[in-house]
Tab-separated table of C-alpha atoms in Angstrom:
chain	number	residue	atom	x	y	z
A	235	MET	CA	-14.186	38.692	-18.948
A	236	LYS	CA	-13.369	35.601	-21.008
A	237	ARG	CA	-11.656	32.641	-19.457
A	238	PRO	CA	-8.511	31.444	-21.165
A	239	LYS	CA	-9.052	28.224	-23.048
A	240	GLN	CA	-7.713	25.220	-21.189
A	241	ASP	CA	-5.511	22.769	-23.006
A	242	PRO	CA	-7.432	19.429	-23.198
A	243	THR	CA	-4.214	17.484	-23.747
A	244	PRO	CA	-3.579	15.164	-20.802
A	245	LYS	CA	-0.494	16.054	-18.851
A	246	PRO	CA	2.064	13.312	-18.234
A	247	VAL	CA	2.168	11.928	-14.718
A	248	LYS	CA	5.063	13.445	-12.874
A	249	SER	CA	7.518	10.816	-11.804
A	250	GLY	CA	10.017	11.567	-9.159
A	251	PRO	CA	10.739	11.075	-5.502
A	252	SER	CA	7.142	11.669	-4.364
A	253	THR	CA	5.796	9.080	-6.817
A	254	GLN	CA	8.381	6.501	-5.762
A	255	THR	CA	7.683	7.308	-2.121
A	256	GLU	CA	3.981	6.677	-2.674
A	257	ILE	CA	4.754	3.363	-4.371
A	258	ASP	CA	7.036	2.373	-1.489
A	259	HIS	CA	4.345	3.263	1.057
A	260	ALA	CA	1.741	1.239	-0.843
A	261	LYS	CA	4.086	-1.762	-0.961
A	262	GLN	CA	4.761	-1.464	2.779
A	263	ALA	CA	1.030	-1.208	3.516
A	264	GLU	CA	0.304	-4.320	1.450
A	265	LYS	CA	3.118	-6.219	3.158
A	266	LYS	CA	1.742	-5.254	6.568
A	267	PHE	CA	-1.785	-6.276	5.529
A	268	ARG	CA	-0.518	-9.681	4.364
A	269	GLN	CA	1.353	-10.160	7.643
A	270	ILE	CA	-1.739	-9.300	9.682
A	271	LEU	CA	-3.791	-11.686	7.561
A	272	GLU	CA	-1.221	-14.462	7.896
A	273	PHE	CA	-0.911	-14.216	11.662
A	274	ALA	CA	-4.622	-13.826	12.403
A	275	PRO	CA	-5.872	-16.573	14.723
A	276	ASP	CA	-8.881	-17.214	12.473
A	277	ALA	CA	-9.123	-18.641	8.984
A	278	MET	CA	-9.408	-15.866	6.424
A	279	VAL	CA	-10.257	-16.168	2.753
A	280	ILE	CA	-10.294	-13.004	0.631
A	281	VAL	CA	-12.221	-12.977	-2.652
A	282	ASP	CA	-12.520	-10.506	-5.489
A	283	LYS	CA	-15.811	-9.122	-6.803
A	284	THR	CA	-16.248	-12.150	-9.069
A	285	GLY	CA	-15.990	-14.547	-6.124
A	286	LEU	CA	-12.534	-15.860	-6.963
A	287	ILE	CA	-10.199	-16.450	-4.045
A	288	THR	CA	-7.271	-14.013	-4.042
A	289	LEU	CA	-5.719	-14.518	-0.593
A	290	VAL	CA	-5.766	-17.300	1.985
A	291	ASN	CA	-4.017	-17.447	5.348
A	292	SER	CA	-2.414	-20.493	6.959
A	293	GLN	CA	-5.390	-20.993	9.296
A	294	ALA	CA	-7.677	-21.373	6.264
A	295	GLU	CA	-5.263	-23.918	4.790
A	296	LYS	CA	-5.507	-25.945	8.008
A	297	LEU	CA	-9.285	-25.591	8.300
A	298	PHE	CA	-10.145	-26.524	4.721
A	299	GLY	CA	-7.271	-28.904	4.006
A	300	TYR	CA	-6.167	-27.161	0.809
A	301	SER	CA	-2.954	-25.254	0.146
A	302	ARG	CA	-3.218	-21.599	-0.800
A	303	ASP	CA	-1.970	-22.508	-4.279
A	304	GLU	CA	-4.880	-24.928	-4.652
A	305	LEU	CA	-7.391	-22.272	-3.533
A	306	THR	CA	-6.090	-19.119	-5.202
A	307	GLY	CA	-8.051	-18.332	-8.347
A	308	LYS	CA	-10.845	-20.790	-7.532
A	309	PRO	CA	-14.459	-19.798	-6.771
A	310	VAL	CA	-15.071	-19.378	-3.047
A	311	GLU	CA	-18.026	-21.736	-3.368
A	312	ILE	CA	-15.676	-24.737	-3.544
A	313	LEU	CA	-15.331	-24.315	0.224
A	314	MET	CA	-19.075	-24.790	0.776
A	315	PRO	CA	-21.280	-27.848	0.781
A	316	GLU	CA	-22.443	-28.560	-2.749
A	317	GLY	CA	-26.084	-27.935	-1.900
A	318	MET	CA	-25.338	-24.346	-0.806
A	319	ARG	CA	-23.111	-23.238	-3.680
A	320	ASN	CA	-25.776	-21.885	-6.045
A	321	ARG	CA	-27.529	-20.052	-3.232
A	322	HIS	CA	-24.251	-18.455	-2.161
A	323	ARG	CA	-23.528	-17.335	-5.745
A	324	ASP	CA	-26.929	-15.641	-5.773
A	325	HIS	CA	-26.280	-13.967	-2.398
A	326	ARG	CA	-22.878	-12.758	-3.604
A	327	ALA	CA	-24.323	-11.365	-6.844
A	328	ASN	CA	-27.087	-9.602	-4.931
A	329	PHE	CA	-24.591	-8.121	-2.477
A	330	LEU	CA	-22.678	-6.491	-5.336
A	331	VAL	CA	-25.891	-4.813	-6.471
A	332	HIS	CA	-27.129	-3.914	-2.952
A	333	PRO	CA	-24.154	-4.014	-0.538
A	334	THR	CA	-26.171	-3.495	2.644
């Protein structure tokens, strides 16, 4: 028995209440994550896979003496002693290849 040929044309993403609900839930989850991060008792600095700082909490601002605006988008290595920066870049690059 032959299978009917499937249409290779991509189907449009259905938009409607379920899609908006999912967006709302994602926004709420991100808001909650940011609140947890902000009120953590420890300094927290979140970086992307390239090592650029994406999020900083108020404890990190106090610890490092920089505002979050000054840190966001900068390499995380600016928070380290100059002599350790290259080594940390190498460790970070290696972690992306072998994350264990």
